[in-house]
Amino acid sequence: MENNLSRSGSRSSSVCELEKDLSDLEIMKSRTNRRNVMVRSQPARKAKRIRFFRNGDKFYSGVIIPVLPERYRSFDSLTADLTRVLVDNVTLPSGVRTIYSLEGRKIGKLDDLEDGQSYVCSGFGEPFKRIDYKASAVTPQSFRLSGPESLTDSASPSPARANNRLSRYLQTNGSNSTGNETPRISPAGDNVVRPRIVTIIRNGVKPRKVCRLLLNKRNSPTLEHALAAITECIKLDTGCVRKVFSQSGSPVNALNQFFEEEDVFFAYGNERVNQEDFELEFEESKAVLQCRKIKYNPVTRNARSGPKPRMPVKASGAARKKSEDGAAGDGDGNGDESALASLLPQPLRLKYSVGKIIGDGNFAVVRMCKDKSTGKEYALKVIDKAKCKGKEHYVEAEVRVMRKLCHPRIVSLIEDQDSPEWLFLIMELVGGGDLFDSIAAASKFPEPQARLLIAHLTSAIAYLHSLSIVHRDIKPENLLVDIGLDGSIRGLKLADFGLAVEVWRPLHAVCGTPTYVAPEILLETGYGLKIDVWAAGVILYILLCGFPPFSSPDGDQEKLFDAILSARLEFPAPHWERVSAGAIDLIANMLRPQPVLRFDAEDVLDHAWMSDDYDETCDFRTWYDDDDSS
Ligand SMILES: Nc1ncnc2c1ncn2[C@@H]1O[C@H](COP(=O)(O)OP(=O)(O)OP(=O)(O)O)[C@@H](O)[C@H]1O
């Protein structure tokens, strides 16, 4: 047994050989010690890389999907996944019902699929159509922009074409090229640069990071600048971006190549370029498609018919109603402070005088209070323990989390005390009400104002996430605003940590507020920190147009959840006509359905639109002109 172990560890065996060694080992172990077998981890199995075509579609170059038993436990789960990816690209109304080999043999189980082979997906009741599917896989991409298929083609590159170009590159540069040779710098011709969003795939382990980047005259006056912008966008582990290839395999050595037909690029540091790099994995294809969908779908002027969606209704102050017969608050927001003061634990009663109600939620009433010795005002949150029955752990977590936090964009906890019935939190007072009311008053915000608010919110989220804390209830009602003397919003602070927890492993509790809930929470597949970025993306969308990205016309929650899960992000005219491409790009990256591809808080802060000198007036018009022509 030891021999087996050292053998497989010391030689450079293929994955198959290693698997065999390990399965031999497993059998031997299972004979001697069942418990050991239970705890031994499974050997990593290699994915079968399979290309799937659409039955009878000679223009669709197919999609490559890595098929792993861990990913697909049944044949049906594979067809369901294929349906999801294919319906975006080809006409397939009934979804994938049957899979055939290229010769027309029906495939009935996952084991029948062979690594490196191609198969054909057909819909309900469709007979197999015998055409030269592989010819479509090597069709040059020049027909790309002619219709919906264009999405497909760019998501699944033409490997043959890429390989030819790449071979030429490798012959010229040597296959062991370190890539240190920086591409020739060509100055921008006067008309070369126009605002354009490109998709950048960062070289690395698949599935690779897929980013979108807005190139314009500001960040890309020369090829050198464009490479610097790409470096900044993708954060290459190995330093600067030194080589960029288009999806068809052409090395990018002139600035104009970023502004021509192709808009998907692969970025490298000093690493070697391999032909397989130009094949996209399933997740990567989906991400690229998502980028394109966002680019092409949303910004048509008449994208959505019907009435403008409305903002959700603010959660009613349940606590306020309770206050009519309790001491925590009262119906008109004033009075009965003395009744509450008598409930305060003595140390608080001696130190603070209690004032009027300034807010309420489902579990608490919040009042003004004043430090008697300094005259400084604070917010006193009175949590009704009776309302938290069965959820005491949330209340404990709220206090525990708040005690840890110290950030200028997070409401700070000054002190806390509890009694058998109530929990009292003395907090920093933020005097301008909450963002929900500001949105209701303003309807929507100019971009610089939205940028400031999102910068404050995201820096609070980035701080929380650096401590592995997820807030889980980011929404306008929980963002308290600072109002200047002229009535303008000067900034915001994140409040209400009632659902916040530390994340050490994927969370599964379904919680939050429907309009802001991320798809992975609804899918119940486990979620983490990125749900806060999703919620912030929803808020940014609302700030810029006055209504949420996902809603249900009749207020039906199931339909709202369906809309969130469908991930169809739209930026309908006329509401989005005058919003910059950069803002749209940022929202699209914050609202990516796949958490792994979604921006994290730091990515948001690093986005070009977030910079103070971002000029939103320079790019929105061209963006629309682009889209109209496509
Ligand atoms: N520090 C503060 N300064 C000023 N106003 C505050 C402060 N904290 C809370 N508020 C106001 O009180 C309201 C309710 O507070 P909070 O959201 O913390 O209560 P909750 O019962 O925990 O809410 P939820 O129902 O969302 O759980 C807020 O929407 C806000 O208007």
XYZ file of C-alpha atoms and ligand atoms in Angstrom:
661
model
C 0.000 0.000 0.000
C 2.821 2.384 0.871
C 4.473 1.429 -2.386
C 1.383 2.361 -4.238
C 1.252 5.700 -2.543
C 4.846 6.681 -3.112
C 4.678 5.435 -6.688
C 1.776 7.602 -7.608
C 3.273 10.503 -5.759
C 6.756 10.359 -7.239
C 6.244 9.762 -10.924
C 4.482 12.030 -13.288
C 1.639 9.691 -14.039
C -1.302 10.620 -16.211
C -4.571 11.360 -14.473
C -5.906 7.974 -15.594
C -2.953 6.110 -14.163
C -3.228 8.064 -10.972
C -6.905 7.243 -10.765
C -6.140 3.596 -11.239
C -3.501 3.691 -8.520
C -5.907 5.387 -6.214
C -8.751 3.025 -6.927
C -6.416 0.068 -6.295
C -5.522 1.754 -3.066
C -9.157 2.234 -2.229
C -9.960 -1.444 -2.761
C -7.051 -2.503 -0.596
C -8.023 -0.072 2.076
C -11.630 -1.070 1.999
C -10.626 -4.625 2.719
C -8.659 -3.618 5.755
C -10.260 -0.542 7.191
C -13.679 0.715 6.164
C -13.470 3.906 8.189
C -10.321 5.033 6.395
C -12.065 4.674 3.097
C -14.852 6.918 4.247
C -12.556 9.775 5.078
C -10.214 9.511 2.103
C -10.955 12.153 -0.469
C -11.876 11.090 -3.989
C -9.260 11.450 -6.677
C -9.883 14.439 -8.925
C -11.533 13.186 -12.087
C -10.843 14.772 -15.405
C -13.748 16.450 -17.138
C -14.753 15.172 -20.543
C -14.640 18.117 -22.912
C -17.614 17.750 -25.205
C -18.875 19.997 -27.965
C -22.621 20.181 -28.509
C -24.215 21.331 -31.763
C -27.819 22.227 -32.488
C -29.630 19.666 -34.602
C -29.799 20.836 -38.219
C -28.107 24.213 -37.537
C -25.168 24.552 -39.873
C -24.310 28.048 -38.648
C -24.035 27.280 -34.965
C -20.470 26.434 -34.057
C -21.522 24.696 -30.860
C -20.596 25.051 -27.257
C -17.929 23.141 -25.376
C -18.956 21.879 -21.976
C -16.741 20.061 -19.499
C -18.777 17.072 -18.355
C -17.857 15.921 -14.878
C -19.834 13.424 -12.798
C -19.645 15.888 -9.900
C -21.389 18.487 -11.999
C -23.979 16.271 -13.641
C -25.402 13.586 -11.457
C -27.897 12.502 -14.101
C -28.355 12.716 -17.821
C -31.355 15.004 -17.227
C -29.231 17.530 -15.348
C -26.943 17.721 -18.386
C -29.854 18.265 -20.800
C -31.296 20.894 -18.449
C -27.983 22.754 -18.397
C -27.641 22.434 -22.168
C -31.131 23.830 -22.559
C -30.142 26.854 -20.506
C -27.079 27.610 -22.561
C -28.521 26.747 -25.976
C -31.812 28.607 -25.745
C -29.856 31.821 -25.607
C -28.157 31.051 -28.879
C -30.355 28.989 -31.129
C -34.031 28.353 -31.635
C -34.921 25.505 -29.343
C -38.427 26.099 -27.976
C -38.903 22.776 -26.226
C -35.377 22.658 -24.800
C -32.897 19.835 -25.294
C -34.770 16.533 -25.355
C -32.416 14.169 -27.179
C -28.676 14.008 -27.709
C -27.252 12.235 -30.763
C -23.776 11.303 -31.846
C -22.660 12.930 -35.110
C -23.693 9.720 -36.827
C -27.225 9.944 -35.435
C -26.934 7.390 -32.616
C -29.102 8.274 -29.632
C -27.151 8.888 -26.438
C -28.904 7.706 -23.311
C -26.433 8.125 -20.487
C -23.507 10.268 -19.421
C -21.051 7.391 -19.787
C -21.823 7.212 -23.515
C -20.301 10.659 -24.049
C -16.684 10.452 -25.108
C -14.034 12.982 -24.235
C -13.166 15.315 -27.106
C -16.132 14.237 -29.234
C -19.021 16.261 -30.598
C -22.734 15.600 -30.235
C -25.977 17.034 -31.505
C -28.850 18.333 -29.343
C -32.388 18.166 -30.642
C -35.738 19.364 -29.341
C -38.992 17.519 -28.755
C -40.006 15.179 -31.607
C -37.231 16.365 -33.933
C -35.624 13.675 -36.079
C -31.818 13.738 -36.291
C -30.564 15.836 -39.205
C -27.373 14.661 -40.831
C -25.252 17.657 -41.835
C -21.559 18.487 -41.590
C -21.638 19.919 -38.070
C -17.880 20.172 -37.777
C -17.774 22.511 -40.774
C -19.715 25.074 -38.759
C -17.209 24.793 -35.948
C -14.455 26.059 -38.250
C -16.495 28.666 -40.077
C -14.743 32.002 -39.899
C -16.461 34.500 -37.699
C -17.213 37.085 -40.307
C -20.965 36.426 -40.158
C -20.973 37.123 -36.466
C -22.999 40.242 -36.271
C -25.787 39.206 -38.550
C -28.248 38.016 -35.950
C -28.737 36.297 -32.658
C -26.298 33.607 -33.720
C -23.598 36.203 -33.419
C -23.749 35.735 -29.692
C -23.116 32.080 -30.099
C -20.177 32.434 -32.359
C -18.317 34.770 -30.195
C -19.008 32.723 -27.122
C -17.622 29.644 -28.761
C -14.554 30.596 -30.676
C -13.600 29.023 -33.911
C -10.746 26.875 -32.650
C -9.426 26.039 -36.094
C -9.131 29.643 -37.039
C -7.646 30.582 -33.711
C -5.216 27.714 -34.010
C -4.020 28.803 -37.449
C -3.354 32.320 -36.315
C -1.842 31.144 -33.124
C 0.422 28.685 -34.901
C 1.676 31.529 -37.023
C 2.274 33.553 -33.864
C 4.056 30.724 -32.140
C 6.210 30.061 -35.194
C 7.262 33.675 -35.289
C 7.730 34.129 -31.561
C 8.742 30.625 -30.589
C 6.538 28.357 -28.543
C 8.613 29.077 -25.476
C 8.169 32.760 -25.889
C 8.134 34.382 -22.514
C 6.032 37.122 -23.913
C 8.318 39.763 -22.543
C 8.331 41.384 -25.918
C 5.847 44.155 -25.441
C 3.653 44.596 -28.477
C 4.503 47.337 -30.882
C 3.022 50.580 -29.705
C 1.008 52.296 -32.311
C -0.353 55.740 -31.637
C -4.065 56.168 -31.962
C -5.196 57.459 -35.266
C -7.567 60.341 -34.745
C -10.605 58.254 -35.422
C -9.535 54.935 -34.001
C -10.743 55.264 -30.430
C -14.404 55.456 -29.618
C -16.123 54.308 -26.431
C -16.403 50.575 -26.675
C -16.918 47.827 -24.163
C -14.722 44.800 -24.689
C -14.687 41.487 -22.892
C -11.344 40.455 -21.420
C -10.570 36.911 -20.361
C -7.726 36.725 -17.903
C -5.337 33.880 -18.610
C -5.254 31.306 -15.833
C -6.925 28.182 -14.616
C -10.311 27.538 -16.212
C -12.945 28.788 -15.635
C -11.060 32.034 -16.109
C -12.121 35.436 -14.925
C -14.174 37.273 -17.536
C -14.300 41.047 -17.241
C -15.815 43.834 -19.235
C -13.889 46.986 -19.836
C -14.930 50.287 -21.281
C -12.215 51.571 -23.602
C -12.364 55.214 -24.570
C -10.166 58.169 -25.397
C -9.491 58.795 -21.756
C -8.081 55.418 -20.814
C -6.863 54.215 -24.225
C -5.203 56.949 -26.245
C -2.426 54.457 -27.136
C -2.008 50.716 -27.123
C 0.198 51.070 -24.048
C -2.608 52.834 -22.224
C -5.116 50.208 -23.292
C -2.847 47.467 -21.920
C -2.530 49.400 -18.667
C -6.328 49.706 -18.482
C -6.651 45.956 -19.069
C -4.024 45.279 -16.390
C -5.968 47.400 -13.952
C -9.255 45.780 -14.848
C -8.216 42.127 -14.635
C -5.590 42.343 -11.905
C -3.222 39.812 -13.404
C -1.376 37.866 -10.693
C 1.818 37.953 -12.720
C 2.074 41.717 -13.021
C 1.380 43.670 -16.200
C -0.524 42.478 -19.211
C 2.074 41.881 -21.901
C 0.199 40.000 -24.589
C -3.358 40.211 -25.779
C -4.991 37.999 -28.363
C -8.314 38.323 -30.041
C -10.665 35.390 -29.813
C -9.771 34.302 -33.320
C -6.127 34.014 -32.276
C -4.648 37.258 -33.648
C -2.049 38.874 -31.426
C -3.119 42.428 -30.715
C -0.267 44.719 -31.649
C -2.107 47.823 -32.767
C -4.652 49.907 -30.920
C -7.224 49.798 -33.692
C -7.647 46.037 -33.178
C -9.580 46.781 -29.996
C -12.088 48.784 -31.972
C -12.741 46.456 -34.865
C -15.118 43.560 -35.191
C -13.859 41.302 -32.424
C -14.638 42.277 -28.870
C -13.445 39.318 -26.829
C -9.760 39.270 -25.922
C -7.409 37.048 -23.934
C -4.882 38.796 -21.707
C -1.538 37.318 -20.643
C 1.420 38.322 -18.568
C 4.641 36.424 -19.223
C 2.960 33.053 -19.438
C 3.108 30.853 -22.453
C 0.200 30.891 -24.880
C -1.469 27.561 -25.586
C -3.945 26.647 -28.240
C -6.433 25.347 -25.663
C -6.614 28.834 -24.174
C -8.849 29.812 -27.060
C -11.508 27.296 -26.196
C -14.029 28.554 -23.719
C -15.353 26.366 -20.993
C -19.038 26.206 -20.308
C -18.936 28.708 -17.435
C -16.754 31.026 -19.479
C -19.066 30.849 -22.484
C -21.975 31.680 -20.249
C -20.100 34.641 -18.813
C -19.182 35.944 -22.252
C -22.750 35.497 -23.408
C -23.942 37.326 -20.367
C -21.652 40.231 -21.208
C -22.952 40.341 -24.761
C -26.549 40.022 -23.697
C -26.069 42.955 -21.425
C -24.504 44.880 -24.215
C -26.964 44.144 -26.952
C -30.268 43.523 -25.210
C -30.669 46.332 -22.907
C -29.995 49.501 -24.642
C -32.484 49.596 -27.414
C -34.705 52.574 -27.072
C -37.954 50.656 -26.859
C -36.722 47.685 -24.937
C -39.647 47.358 -22.623
C -43.269 48.037 -23.254
C -45.865 48.562 -20.551
C -45.813 50.785 -17.515
C -42.641 51.753 -15.711
C -42.005 49.337 -12.839
C -42.598 50.798 -9.417
C -40.415 50.896 -6.370
C -41.267 48.304 -3.739
C -43.285 49.574 -0.801
C -41.262 50.399 2.276
C -41.669 47.828 5.024
C -44.324 49.120 7.398
C -43.332 50.025 10.901
C -44.787 47.102 12.737
C -43.099 48.266 15.867
C -44.921 51.558 15.680
C -48.283 49.819 15.843
C -47.108 47.841 18.788
C -46.116 51.043 20.472
C -49.713 52.081 20.826
C -50.062 49.659 23.699
C -46.399 49.392 24.633
C -43.806 51.770 25.877
C -41.255 51.524 23.098
C -42.852 54.165 20.940
C -46.078 55.876 20.127
C -48.383 56.454 17.210
C -47.359 59.980 16.267
C -43.684 59.569 16.815
C -43.581 61.906 19.799
C -44.576 61.832 23.439
C -44.299 59.038 25.961
C -40.542 59.419 26.207
C -40.838 59.328 29.981
C -42.522 55.888 29.831
C -39.622 54.596 27.805
C -37.071 56.302 30.007
C -38.441 54.366 32.943
C -37.728 51.126 31.065
C -34.116 52.003 30.440
C -31.585 50.182 32.567
C -30.283 52.550 35.193
C -26.860 53.304 33.665
C -28.520 54.430 30.451
C -31.275 56.312 32.272
C -28.719 58.301 34.217
C -26.646 59.093 31.188
C -29.177 59.809 28.420
C -32.419 61.678 27.986
C -34.806 60.089 25.470
C -36.378 62.026 22.592
C -38.757 61.504 19.689
C -39.082 58.492 17.413
C -36.956 58.753 14.286
C -37.615 55.381 12.733
C -38.978 51.906 13.216
C -38.676 48.468 11.739
C -40.096 45.033 12.264
C -38.340 44.450 15.547
C -37.366 47.822 16.851
C -38.201 51.449 17.384
C -35.456 54.031 17.065
C -35.516 57.285 19.028
C -33.289 60.290 19.417
C -31.452 60.473 22.711
C -28.999 62.934 24.201
C -25.971 62.483 26.419
C -26.941 64.605 29.422
C -23.388 65.647 30.199
C -22.116 66.499 26.694
C -25.385 67.350 24.952
C -24.361 65.091 22.051
C -27.225 63.378 20.264
C -27.408 59.666 19.525
C -29.913 57.149 18.198
C -31.450 54.743 20.700
C -32.652 51.519 19.119
C -35.065 49.632 21.344
C -35.453 46.031 20.254
C -38.549 44.249 21.448
C -37.383 40.785 22.498
C -40.926 39.417 22.340
C -40.883 40.065 18.607
C -37.636 38.195 18.232
C -38.810 34.929 19.807
C -36.996 32.101 18.077
C -34.681 34.615 16.391
C -32.697 35.606 19.464
C -29.510 34.484 17.744
C -30.002 37.209 15.135
C -30.226 39.862 17.828
C -27.165 38.516 19.588
C -25.326 38.433 16.269
C -26.338 42.032 15.526
C -24.724 43.258 18.727
C -21.719 40.976 18.401
C -21.066 42.124 14.838
C -21.624 45.822 15.563
C -19.171 45.737 18.449
C -16.464 44.624 16.028
C -17.019 47.328 13.465
C -15.315 50.643 13.081
C -15.716 52.295 9.702
C -16.725 55.806 8.653
C -19.489 54.444 6.418
C -21.004 52.165 9.037
C -23.226 53.361 11.869
C -21.240 52.797 15.019
C -22.490 51.227 18.200
C -21.664 53.346 21.228
C -22.947 51.022 23.922
C -25.597 48.402 24.584
C -27.637 47.201 27.565
C -30.469 44.785 27.917
C -33.393 44.012 30.181
C -35.582 40.892 30.223
C -37.920 42.402 27.618
C -35.866 44.903 25.684
C -32.450 45.355 24.188
C -31.156 48.939 24.030
C -28.510 50.033 21.572
C -27.031 53.512 21.704
C -25.782 54.270 18.211
C -24.245 57.104 16.275
C -27.072 59.322 15.002
C -27.413 59.850 11.276
C -29.806 62.705 10.856
C -31.094 62.657 7.278
C -33.469 59.715 7.355
C -32.968 56.712 5.135
C -32.160 56.372 1.465
C -35.566 54.922 0.696
C -37.203 58.229 1.545
C -34.573 60.131 -0.422
C -35.287 57.966 -3.468
C -39.006 58.508 -3.011
C -38.405 62.271 -2.922
C -35.912 62.517 -5.768
C -37.167 59.648 -7.941
C -33.702 59.243 -9.452
C -30.238 60.714 -9.063
C -27.666 62.258 -11.372
C -24.648 60.035 -11.943
C -22.163 61.946 -9.741
C -24.576 61.725 -6.803
C -25.229 58.014 -7.418
C -21.472 57.462 -7.664
C -20.890 59.059 -4.268
C -23.601 56.985 -2.619
C -22.403 53.731 -4.163
C -18.794 54.549 -3.273
C -19.810 54.975 0.372
C -21.946 51.851 0.381
C -19.306 49.763 -1.354
C -16.516 50.886 0.914
C -18.657 49.777 3.878
C -19.281 46.429 2.169
C -15.594 45.997 1.292
C -14.706 46.604 4.931
C -17.299 44.102 6.168
C -16.170 41.520 3.640
C -12.547 41.980 4.653
C -13.715 40.744 8.065
C -15.660 37.903 6.387
C -18.932 39.447 7.513
C -21.922 39.444 5.187
C -24.687 41.984 5.892
C -27.511 40.101 4.111
C -30.033 42.943 4.229
C -28.598 45.740 2.169
C -31.478 47.896 0.980
C -32.286 51.629 0.890
C -34.177 51.405 4.212
C -30.942 50.347 5.900
C -28.827 53.122 4.430
C -28.957 56.268 6.511
C -28.147 59.527 4.821
C -26.307 62.661 5.812
C -27.999 65.746 4.439
C -26.129 69.000 3.860
C -27.501 72.438 4.688
C -28.590 72.855 1.061
C -30.661 69.647 1.312
C -28.278 67.590 -0.858
C -27.139 64.153 0.253
C -23.548 64.294 1.468
C -23.114 60.601 2.095
C -24.550 57.503 3.647
C -23.911 54.978 6.374
C -24.865 51.327 6.511
C -27.106 50.312 9.419
C -29.194 47.400 10.737
C -26.937 44.414 11.233
C -29.831 42.203 12.299
C -29.040 39.602 9.636
C -25.263 40.014 9.538
C -23.117 36.949 10.136
C -19.568 35.844 9.728
C -19.121 33.558 6.745
C -16.817 30.596 7.054
C -18.648 28.239 4.728
C -21.528 28.602 2.261
C -24.694 29.887 3.932
C -28.109 28.456 3.160
C -30.656 30.421 5.205
C -33.102 32.116 2.855
C -33.321 35.665 4.157
C -33.154 39.284 3.083
C -35.646 41.520 1.322
C -37.206 40.205 -1.919
C -36.331 43.047 -4.309
C -32.657 42.893 -3.321
C -32.201 39.156 -2.911
C -29.492 37.488 -5.020
C -30.316 34.502 -7.232
C -28.026 32.130 -5.335
C -30.084 32.702 -2.173
C -33.247 31.689 -4.013
C -31.529 28.717 -5.623
C -30.556 27.499 -2.162
C -27.258 26.221 -3.475
C -25.253 28.044 -0.823
C -24.145 31.660 -0.877
C -21.513 33.981 0.514
C -20.292 37.564 0.572
C -21.219 38.375 -3.034
C -24.922 38.637 -2.186
C -24.182 42.069 -0.730
C -22.677 43.204 -4.037
C -25.805 42.021 -5.829
C -27.974 44.087 -3.476
C -25.732 47.117 -4.008
C -26.106 46.583 -7.774
C -29.885 46.654 -7.397
C -29.559 49.892 -5.431
C -27.303 51.490 -8.055
C -29.822 50.540 -10.735
C -32.627 52.132 -8.696
C -30.619 55.295 -8.038
C -30.111 55.858 -11.749
C -33.613 55.183 -13.014
C -35.973 55.203 -10.031
C -37.226 51.617 -10.259
C -35.747 48.195 -9.522
C -34.206 45.897 -12.161
C -36.341 42.921 -11.188
C -39.973 43.283 -10.256
C -43.353 41.708 -10.741
C -46.067 43.871 -12.295
C -48.731 42.640 -9.872
C -46.523 42.461 -6.798
C -46.541 38.665 -6.817
C -43.445 37.492 -4.962
C -43.086 34.280 -6.954
C -42.986 36.267 -10.181
C -40.415 38.600 -8.691
C -38.254 35.614 -7.790
C -38.698 34.212 -11.294
C -37.523 37.528 -12.706
C -34.436 37.465 -10.464
C -33.653 33.888 -11.418
C -34.136 34.554 -15.124
C -31.265 37.059 -14.822
C -32.645 39.067 -17.727
C -31.208 42.436 -17.007
C -32.760 45.220 -19.030
C -32.028 48.909 -19.278
C -35.174 50.101 -20.972
C -35.574 53.306 -22.860
C -36.390 56.056 -22.282
C -35.294 55.740 -18.647
C -31.754 54.633 -19.468
C -31.185 56.680 -22.574
C -29.022 59.241 -20.916
C -27.151 56.973 -18.554
C -23.489 56.393 -19.394
C -22.146 53.106 -20.715
C -19.782 52.946 -17.765
C -22.629 52.968 -15.253
C -24.444 50.275 -17.206
C -21.305 48.197 -17.374
C -20.757 48.442 -13.639
C -24.348 47.458 -12.859
C -24.114 44.522 -15.246
C -21.020 43.293 -13.428
C -22.622 43.714 -10.016
C -25.725 41.844 -11.153
C -24.045 38.870 -12.703
C -26.075 35.803 -11.798
C -23.006 33.623 -11.219
C -21.397 34.778 -7.964
C -17.985 33.633 -9.136
C -18.136 36.014 -12.083
C -19.819 38.823 -10.201
C -17.654 41.751 -9.121
C -16.561 41.788 -5.524
C -16.675 45.010 -3.539
C -13.077 45.913 -4.384
C -13.756 45.387 -8.093
C -16.647 47.816 -7.825
C -14.465 50.444 -6.202
C -11.855 49.939 -8.922
C -14.294 50.296 -11.810
C -13.664 53.187 -14.195
C -17.126 54.667 -13.584
C -16.327 55.030 -9.890
C -13.474 57.401 -10.483
C -14.236 61.024 -9.721
C -13.002 62.167 -13.098
C -15.182 59.749 -15.060
C -16.828 61.778 -17.790
C -20.273 60.292 -18.309
C -21.131 62.803 -20.976
C -18.467 61.464 -23.322
C -19.708 57.985 -23.915
C -23.433 57.522 -23.726
C -24.327 58.903 -27.129
C -21.874 56.723 -29.030
C -22.993 53.740 -27.047
C -26.528 54.149 -28.342
C -25.376 54.791 -31.850
C -23.388 51.557 -31.688
C -26.304 49.582 -30.534
C -28.726 50.952 -33.011
C -26.509 49.842 -35.784
C -26.078 46.307 -34.507
N -28.373 55.290 13.875
C -29.506 55.762 13.377
N -29.657 57.076 13.150
C -30.805 57.554 12.637
N -31.866 56.787 12.299
C -31.773 55.470 12.501
C -30.596 54.885 13.040
N -30.764 53.554 13.092
C -31.998 53.315 12.616
N -32.616 54.439 12.259
C -33.968 54.573 11.680
O -34.791 53.573 12.230
C -35.300 52.701 11.224
C -35.398 51.301 11.773
O -34.126 50.875 12.209
P -33.621 49.391 11.910
O -33.683 49.153 10.444
O -32.304 49.236 12.552
O -34.758 48.569 12.680
P -35.154 47.036 12.543
O -36.410 46.773 13.291
O -33.966 46.213 12.883
O -35.439 46.987 10.992
P -35.862 45.725 10.103
O -37.343 45.718 10.133
O -35.303 46.105 8.744
O -35.215 44.555 10.726
C -34.351 52.871 10.060
O -34.979 52.609 8.805
C -33.958 54.334 10.186
O -34.917 55.137 9.560
